């Protein structure tokens, strides 16, 4: 087994196999966004999220815009045809704000988007920037009423004297129009920057978390929220830990978790008390003394936490690894996967250039058998839990031919670099994949590089 | 990228030091150089955190914790004590590079509780003495309130908006603006607009989004309402500040205390608006 290469699993045993469960091979499907290398700041993608059916894929960017793609319903009788995602709606969700007192701009960057389960013809999503959460309704209009009695078709009012008959207006088809309208704006709930939102399984409430507090909102009520977690110390100078992410349990509407910068996850039960400062469970892995360094705490900081679809596990992402936790076992994770262990010897440089603070997200596939997370050099990692295999793939312009199969990538940490391997020092740390999403049912993944969205699909036949 | 150890040089005899201990000593000194370098880098990062495109409280907290860790380790192996002692005995000219630290300390006004190393030397400053926390060292000298000063090249650092690699182990920073006393109060008001170094509390305070704050009009009114007297105060402040104690990056260590009680510097609304105005004027002068 090659020891100088990562991932540790030897490539020969996985010849040609992709990373999904059951030897899925991943192929390029589409790429969205500007092709040129000149990245406009506003176009930097900051969040990616499939809706509950997977039909819609939403992205948020630094410019405060939300772009929603819709999967084209393909002919099922032709399985070779791939369903493509095309732009469905684009709207400006948040605008930059200016705090005059502090001479500070409040960024319009969309930090998170979360879809609500669909209840009627319209779709709803929550989008948030650092300060304000908005509920957007996205609805289709494909019919238009015609035949008004008092108005002409162009809207001008008819002269009442000319009206001699009455008629019933009828709906006639028109070109599909997708409208996005803000239905609720949840303001002034947070003093610090909002880092995550999570919709409850009851479809009535949701959580929003900033660095120090977590609030519970009702979707109908915008002027009030309940504070359920507050870790702000009386004296800010005693602050040593912040909240990094929060999520509701997918089925139990009273349960949520939040992760911290110290590598702990707390599970809280809202039935226990109104203020959930006291956790029900504390998940923390004891530190490995052999790996201790000044950077230990920083790399243990959890950047993302996600429940599995079945609600039995949760996954956390810290700087170098992904951990799967059984909700019934608090003292250590049940599985740990190294994402890019070759970076451990480079932590000082990564601290210097601030890369060590990058917040990578992670996601589960539909049946919780595979997890995915991003890395540098536009690499992303597929970690197969059931088969205990992992693979590194790359989202690059070079592999953009339709249905081109992605080749596994390998990073060489030291020693002799083999052909097709890339050495750690050649990695581009500006090309980071922080945001990824997996279709809830199919093997379709959305991977966001700096300003492009790549969609990969399972190779057919 | 730091190497784990230094290359062994061929020592040309004469000394009875064994190779092993020589190598050990080299490794140790290289480690402490690395550690010092990391400390300096961290302090610079903390100072400059408000210059980031995206303010990030999590990042600042993690950096502050790293600084604490380094300090604790340095305290444990005595090198912290040596550092501060060295500066204590050094000359007191402003141009000299000094390190002033108040580590894991309480509020400035109180001197009841024992403090860790507080060393300051600067003209016009109150003198400090090296003190040590009872939990870390057994030496306890005095417990005067410390105000921290630093000499260095802060101006240069501000111009470089990105951190350069810390090649210089003993780079220290200089602040040439507001004195430390006023910093505490104004921090939460105009954290980002002032470039003066801050305590940890101030650094963390700058991440607050002020909601429901009075609109720009009332703030302006407040400014204009006492414009006459404020100029006098401004003058006093400006001239007073030349000799006021100056803060530097090590001042951040000031506020890394787990049991730090908040400084009770009271600021009247007048003072606050004056300081806002002062900031505004300084911005014009500095041309930021």
CSV table of N, CA, C and O in Angstrom, one decimal, chain A residues 137-217:
chain,number,residue,atom,x,y,z
A,137,UNK,N,-41.0,33.5,-1.6
A,137,UNK,CA,-42.0,32.7,-2.3
A,137,UNK,C,-41.7,32.7,-3.8
A,137,UNK,O,-41.6,33.8,-4.4
A,138,UNK,N,-41.5,31.5,-4.3
A,138,UNK,CA,-41.3,31.4,-5.7
A,138,UNK,C,-42.4,30.8,-6.4
A,138,UNK,O,-42.8,29.6,-6.1
A,139,UNK,N,-43.1,31.5,-7.2
A,139,UNK,CA,-44.4,31.0,-7.8
A,139,UNK,C,-44.3,31.1,-9.3
A,139,UNK,O,-43.7,32.0,-9.8
A,140,UNK,N,-45.1,30.3,-9.9
A,140,UNK,CA,-45.2,30.3,-11.4
A,140,UNK,C,-46.5,30.9,-11.8
A,140,UNK,O,-47.5,30.8,-11.1
A,141,UNK,N,-46.4,31.6,-12.9
A,141,UNK,CA,-47.6,32.1,-13.4
A,141,UNK,C,-47.6,31.7,-14.9
A,141,UNK,O,-46.7,32.1,-15.7
A,142,UNK,N,-48.6,31.0,-15.3
A,142,UNK,CA,-48.6,30.6,-16.7
A,142,UNK,C,-50.0,30.8,-17.3
A,142,UNK,O,-50.3,30.4,-18.4
A,143,UNK,N,-50.8,31.5,-16.6
A,143,UNK,CA,-52.1,31.9,-17.1
A,143,UNK,C,-52.4,33.4,-16.8
A,143,UNK,O,-51.9,33.9,-15.8
A,144,UNK,N,-53.2,33.9,-17.6
A,144,UNK,CA,-53.4,35.4,-17.4
A,144,UNK,C,-54.9,35.6,-17.7
A,144,UNK,O,-55.5,35.1,-18.6
A,145,UNK,N,-55.5,36.3,-16.8
A,145,UNK,CA,-57.0,36.6,-17.1
A,145,UNK,C,-57.2,37.6,-18.2
A,145,UNK,O,-56.5,38.6,-18.3
A,146,UNK,N,-58.1,37.3,-19.0
A,146,UNK,CA,-58.4,38.2,-20.1
A,146,UNK,C,-59.9,38.4,-20.2
A,146,UNK,O,-60.7,37.5,-19.8
A,147,UNK,N,-60.3,39.5,-20.8
A,147,UNK,CA,-61.7,39.7,-20.9
A,147,UNK,C,-62.3,40.5,-19.8
A,147,UNK,O,-63.5,40.2,-19.4
A,148,UNK,N,-61.6,41.4,-19.3
A,148,UNK,CA,-62.2,42.3,-18.2
A,148,UNK,C,-63.3,43.1,-18.8
A,148,UNK,O,-63.3,43.5,-20.0
A,149,UNK,N,-64.2,43.5,-17.9
A,149,UNK,CA,-65.3,44.3,-18.4
A,149,UNK,C,-64.9,45.8,-18.4
A,149,UNK,O,-65.3,46.5,-19.2
A,150,UNK,N,-64.2,46.2,-17.4
A,150,UNK,CA,-63.9,47.6,-17.2
A,150,UNK,C,-62.6,48.0,-17.8
A,150,UNK,O,-62.3,49.2,-17.9
A,151,UNK,N,-61.8,47.1,-18.1
A,151,UNK,CA,-60.4,47.4,-18.6
A,151,UNK,C,-60.2,46.9,-20.0
A,151,UNK,O,-60.7,45.8,-20.3
A,152,UNK,N,-59.4,47.6,-20.7
A,152,UNK,CA,-58.9,47.1,-22.0
A,152,UNK,C,-57.8,46.1,-21.7
A,152,UNK,O,-57.3,46.0,-20.6
A,153,UNK,N,-57.4,45.4,-22.7
A,153,UNK,CA,-56.3,44.4,-22.5
A,153,UNK,C,-55.0,45.1,-22.1
A,153,UNK,O,-54.2,44.5,-21.4
A,154,UNK,N,-54.8,46.3,-22.5
A,154,UNK,CA,-53.6,46.9,-22.1
A,154,UNK,C,-53.7,47.6,-20.7
A,154,UNK,O,-52.8,48.3,-20.3
A,155,UNK,N,-54.8,47.5,-20.1
A,155,UNK,CA,-55.0,48.1,-18.8
A,155,UNK,C,-55.7,49.4,-18.7
A,155,UNK,O,-56.1,49.8,-17.6
A,156,UNK,N,-55.9,50.0,-19.8
A,156,UNK,CA,-56.6,51.3,-19.7
A,156,UNK,C,-58.1,51.0,-19.4
A,156,UNK,O,-58.7,50.1,-19.8
A,157,UNK,N,-58.6,52.0,-18.7
A,157,UNK,CA,-60.0,51.8,-18.3
A,157,UNK,C,-60.9,52.2,-19.5
A,157,UNK,O,-60.7,53.2,-20.2
A,158,UNK,N,-61.9,51.4,-19.7
A,158,UNK,CA,-62.9,51.7,-20.8
A,158,UNK,C,-63.9,52.8,-20.3
A,158,UNK,O,-64.2,52.9,-19.1
A,159,UNK,N,-64.3,53.4,-21.3
A,159,UNK,CA,-65.3,54.4,-21.0
A,159,UNK,C,-66.6,53.7,-20.6
A,159,UNK,O,-67.1,52.9,-21.3
A,160,UNK,N,-67.1,54.0,-19.4
A,160,UNK,CA,-68.2,53.3,-18.9
A,160,UNK,C,-69.4,53.3,-19.8
A,160,UNK,O,-70.3,52.4,-19.9
A,161,UNK,N,-69.5,54.4,-20.6
A,161,UNK,CA,-70.7,54.5,-21.4
A,161,UNK,C,-70.7,53.5,-22.6
A,161,UNK,O,-71.7,53.2,-23.1
A,162,UNK,N,-69.5,53.0,-22.9
A,162,UNK,CA,-69.4,52.1,-24.0
A,162,UNK,C,-69.7,50.6,-23.6
A,162,UNK,O,-69.8,49.7,-24.4
A,163,UNK,N,-69.8,50.4,-22.3
A,163,UNK,CA,-70.0,49.0,-21.9
A,163,UNK,C,-71.5,48.7,-21.9
A,163,UNK,O,-72.4,49.3,-21.3
A,164,UNK,N,-71.8,47.8,-22.8
A,164,UNK,CA,-73.2,47.4,-22.9
A,164,UNK,C,-73.5,46.0,-22.5
A,164,UNK,O,-74.7,45.6,-22.2
A,165,UNK,N,-72.5,45.2,-22.5
A,165,UNK,CA,-72.7,43.8,-22.1
A,165,UNK,C,-71.7,43.4,-21.0
A,165,UNK,O,-70.7,44.1,-20.7
A,166,UNK,N,-72.0,42.3,-20.3
A,166,UNK,CA,-71.1,41.8,-19.3
A,166,UNK,C,-70.6,40.5,-19.8
A,166,UNK,O,-71.2,39.7,-20.4
A,167,UNK,N,-69.4,40.2,-19.4
A,167,UNK,CA,-68.8,39.0,-19.8
A,167,UNK,C,-67.9,38.5,-18.6
A,167,UNK,O,-67.5,39.3,-17.7
A,168,UNK,N,-67.7,37.2,-18.6
A,168,UNK,CA,-66.9,36.6,-17.5
A,168,UNK,C,-65.4,36.5,-18.0
A,168,UNK,O,-65.2,35.9,-19.0
A,169,UNK,N,-64.5,37.2,-17.3
A,169,UNK,CA,-63.1,37.0,-17.7
A,169,UNK,C,-62.6,35.6,-17.7
A,169,UNK,O,-63.1,34.8,-16.8
A,170,UNK,N,-61.8,35.2,-18.6
A,170,UNK,CA,-61.3,33.8,-18.6
A,170,UNK,C,-59.8,33.9,-18.5
A,170,UNK,O,-59.1,34.8,-18.9
A,171,UNK,N,-59.2,32.7,-18.0
A,171,UNK,CA,-57.8,32.6,-18.0
A,171,UNK,C,-57.3,32.0,-19.3
A,171,UNK,O,-57.8,31.0,-19.7
A,172,UNK,N,-56.3,32.6,-19.8
A,172,UNK,CA,-55.7,32.1,-21.0
A,172,UNK,C,-54.2,31.8,-20.8
A,172,UNK,O,-53.6,32.5,-20.0
A,173,UNK,N,-53.7,30.8,-21.4
A,173,UNK,CA,-52.3,30.5,-21.2
A,173,UNK,C,-51.3,31.7,-21.6
A,173,UNK,O,-51.7,32.4,-22.5
A,174,UNK,N,-50.2,31.8,-20.9
A,174,UNK,CA,-49.2,32.7,-21.3
A,174,UNK,C,-47.9,32.1,-21.1
A,174,UNK,O,-47.8,31.0,-20.5
A,175,UNK,N,-46.8,32.8,-21.5
A,175,UNK,CA,-45.5,32.3,-21.3
A,175,UNK,C,-45.2,32.2,-19.8
A,175,UNK,O,-45.6,33.0,-19.0
A,176,UNK,N,-44.5,31.1,-19.4
A,176,UNK,CA,-44.3,30.9,-18.0
A,176,UNK,C,-43.5,32.0,-17.4
A,176,UNK,O,-42.4,32.4,-18.0
A,177,UNK,N,-44.0,32.5,-16.3
A,177,UNK,CA,-43.2,33.6,-15.6
A,177,UNK,C,-43.0,33.1,-14.2
A,177,UNK,O,-43.9,32.6,-13.5
A,178,UNK,N,-41.8,33.2,-13.7
A,178,UNK,CA,-41.5,32.7,-12.4
A,178,UNK,C,-41.2,34.0,-11.6
A,178,UNK,O,-40.4,34.8,-11.9
A,179,UNK,N,-42.0,34.1,-10.5
A,179,UNK,CA,-41.9,35.3,-9.7
A,179,UNK,C,-41.4,34.9,-8.3
A,179,UNK,O,-41.8,34.0,-7.7
A,180,UNK,N,-40.5,35.8,-7.8
A,180,UNK,CA,-40.0,35.6,-6.5
A,180,UNK,C,-40.4,36.8,-5.7
A,180,UNK,O,-40.1,37.9,-6.1
A,181,UNK,N,-41.1,36.6,-4.6
A,181,UNK,CA,-41.5,37.7,-3.8
A,181,UNK,C,-41.1,37.5,-2.3
A,181,UNK,O,-41.3,36.3,-1.8
A,182,UNK,N,-40.6,38.5,-1.6
A,182,UNK,CA,-40.3,38.3,-0.2
A,182,UNK,C,-41.6,38.3,0.6
A,182,UNK,O,-42.4,39.3,0.6
A,183,UNK,N,-41.8,37.2,1.4
A,183,UNK,CA,-43.1,37.1,2.1
A,183,UNK,C,-42.9,37.5,3.6
A,183,UNK,O,-43.8,38.0,4.2
A,184,UNK,N,-41.7,37.3,4.1
A,184,UNK,CA,-41.4,37.7,5.5
A,184,UNK,C,-39.9,38.1,5.5
A,184,UNK,O,-39.1,37.6,4.8
A,185,UNK,N,-39.7,39.1,6.3
A,185,UNK,CA,-38.4,39.6,6.6
A,185,UNK,C,-38.1,39.5,8.1
A,185,UNK,O,-38.8,40.2,8.8
A,186,UNK,N,-37.2,38.8,8.5
A,186,UNK,CA,-37.0,38.6,10.0
A,186,UNK,C,-35.7,39.4,10.3
A,186,UNK,O,-34.6,39.0,10.1
A,187,UNK,N,-36.0,40.6,10.9
A,187,UNK,CA,-34.9,41.5,11.2
A,187,UNK,C,-34.6,41.6,12.6
A,187,UNK,O,-35.3,41.2,13.5
A,188,UNK,N,-33.4,42.1,12.9
A,188,UNK,CA,-32.9,42.5,14.2
A,188,UNK,C,-33.0,41.4,15.2
A,188,UNK,O,-33.2,41.6,16.4
A,189,UNK,N,-32.8,40.2,14.7
A,189,UNK,CA,-32.8,39.1,15.7
A,189,UNK,C,-31.4,38.8,16.2
A,189,UNK,O,-31.2,38.1,17.2
A,190,UNK,N,-30.4,39.3,15.5
A,190,UNK,CA,-29.0,38.9,15.8
A,190,UNK,C,-28.1,40.1,15.9
A,190,UNK,O,-28.1,41.0,15.0
A,191,UNK,N,-27.3,40.0,16.9
A,191,UNK,CA,-26.2,41.0,17.1
A,191,UNK,C,-25.0,40.6,16.3
A,191,UNK,O,-24.2,41.5,15.9
A,192,UNK,N,-24.7,39.4,16.2
A,192,UNK,CA,-23.5,38.9,15.6
A,192,UNK,C,-23.9,38.3,14.2
A,192,UNK,O,-25.1,38.2,13.9
A,193,UNK,N,-22.9,37.8,13.5
A,193,UNK,CA,-23.2,37.4,12.2
A,193,UNK,C,-23.8,36.0,12.1
A,193,UNK,O,-23.3,35.1,12.7
A,194,UNK,N,-24.9,36.0,11.4
A,194,UNK,CA,-25.7,34.7,11.2
A,194,UNK,C,-24.8,33.7,10.4
A,194,UNK,O,-24.4,34.1,9.3
A,195,UNK,N,-24.6,32.5,11.0
A,195,UNK,CA,-23.9,31.5,10.2
A,195,UNK,C,-24.7,30.4,9.7
A,195,UNK,O,-24.3,29.7,8.8
A,196,UNK,N,-25.9,30.1,10.3
A,196,UNK,CA,-26.7,29.0,9.8
A,196,UNK,C,-28.1,29.2,10.1
A,196,UNK,O,-28.5,29.9,11.1
A,197,UNK,N,-29.0,28.5,9.3
A,197,UNK,CA,-30.4,28.5,9.6
A,197,UNK,C,-30.8,27.0,9.4
A,197,UNK,O,-30.2,26.3,8.6
A,198,UNK,N,-31.9,26.7,10.0
A,198,UNK,CA,-32.4,25.3,9.9
A,198,UNK,C,-33.9,25.2,10.1
A,198,UNK,O,-34.4,25.7,11.1
A,199,UNK,N,-34.6,24.6,9.1
A,199,UNK,CA,-36.0,24.6,9.2
A,199,UNK,C,-36.4,23.3,10.0
A,199,UNK,O,-35.9,22.3,9.8
A,200,UNK,N,-37.4,23.5,10.9
A,200,UNK,CA,-37.8,22.4,11.7
A,200,UNK,C,-38.7,21.4,10.9
A,200,UNK,O,-39.3,21.8,9.9
A,201,UNK,N,-38.8,20.2,11.4
A,201,UNK,CA,-39.6,19.2,10.8
A,201,UNK,C,-41.1,19.5,10.9
A,201,UNK,O,-41.9,19.0,10.3
A,202,UNK,N,-41.4,20.5,11.9
A,202,UNK,CA,-42.8,20.8,12.0
A,202,UNK,C,-43.3,21.8,11.0
A,202,UNK,O,-44.4,22.2,10.9
A,203,UNK,N,-42.3,22.3,10.2
A,203,UNK,CA,-42.6,23.3,9.1
A,203,UNK,C,-43.3,24.6,9.6
A,203,UNK,O,-43.9,25.3,8.8
A,204,UNK,N,-43.1,24.8,10.8
A,204,UNK,CA,-43.6,26.1,11.4
A,204,UNK,C,-42.6,27.0,12.0
A,204,UNK,O,-42.7,28.2,12.1
A,205,UNK,N,-41.5,26.3,12.4
A,205,UNK,CA,-40.5,27.1,13.1
A,205,UNK,C,-39.1,26.8,12.4
A,205,UNK,O,-38.9,25.9,11.7
A,206,UNK,N,-38.2,27.7,12.7
A,206,UNK,CA,-36.8,27.5,12.2
A,206,UNK,C,-35.8,28.1,13.2
A,206,UNK,O,-36.2,29.0,14.0
A,207,UNK,N,-34.6,27.7,13.1
A,207,UNK,CA,-33.5,28.2,14.0
A,207,UNK,C,-32.6,29.1,13.2
A,207,UNK,O,-32.4,28.8,12.0
A,208,UNK,N,-32.1,30.1,13.8
A,208,UNK,CA,-31.0,30.8,13.2
A,208,UNK,C,-29.9,31.0,14.2
A,208,UNK,O,-30.2,31.3,15.4
A,209,UNK,N,-28.7,30.8,13.8
A,209,UNK,CA,-27.6,30.9,14.7
A,209,UNK,C,-26.6,31.9,14.3
A,209,UNK,O,-26.2,32.0,13.1
A,210,UNK,N,-26.1,32.7,15.3
A,210,UNK,CA,-25.0,33.6,15.0
A,210,UNK,C,-23.8,33.0,15.9
A,210,UNK,O,-23.9,31.9,16.4
A,211,UNK,N,-22.8,33.8,16.0
A,211,UNK,CA,-21.6,33.3,16.7
A,211,UNK,C,-21.9,33.0,18.1
A,211,UNK,O,-21.2,32.1,18.7
A,212,UNK,N,-22.8,33.7,18.7
A,212,UNK,CA,-23.0,33.5,20.2
A,212,UNK,C,-24.4,33.1,20.6
A,212,UNK,O,-24.6,32.7,21.7
A,213,UNK,N,-25.4,33.2,19.7
A,213,UNK,CA,-26.7,32.9,20.1
A,213,UNK,C,-27.5,32.1,19.0
A,213,UNK,O,-27.2,32.2,17.8
A,214,UNK,N,-28.5,31.4,19.5
A,214,UNK,CA,-29.4,30.7,18.6
A,214,UNK,C,-30.8,31.1,18.9
A,214,UNK,O,-31.2,31.1,20.0
A,215,UNK,N,-31.5,31.5,17.8
A,215,UNK,CA,-32.9,32.0,18.0
A,215,UNK,C,-33.8,31.0,17.3
A,215,UNK,O,-33.5,30.5,16.3
A,216,UNK,N,-35.0,30.9,17.9
A,216,UNK,CA,-36.1,30.1,17.3
A,216,UNK,C,-37.1,31.1,16.8
A,216,UNK,O,-37.6,31.9,17.6
A,217,UNK,N,-37.5,30.9,15.6
A,217,UNK,CA,-38.5,31.8,14.9
A,217,UNK,C,-39.7,31.0,14.5
A,217,UNK,O,-39.6,29.8,14.2
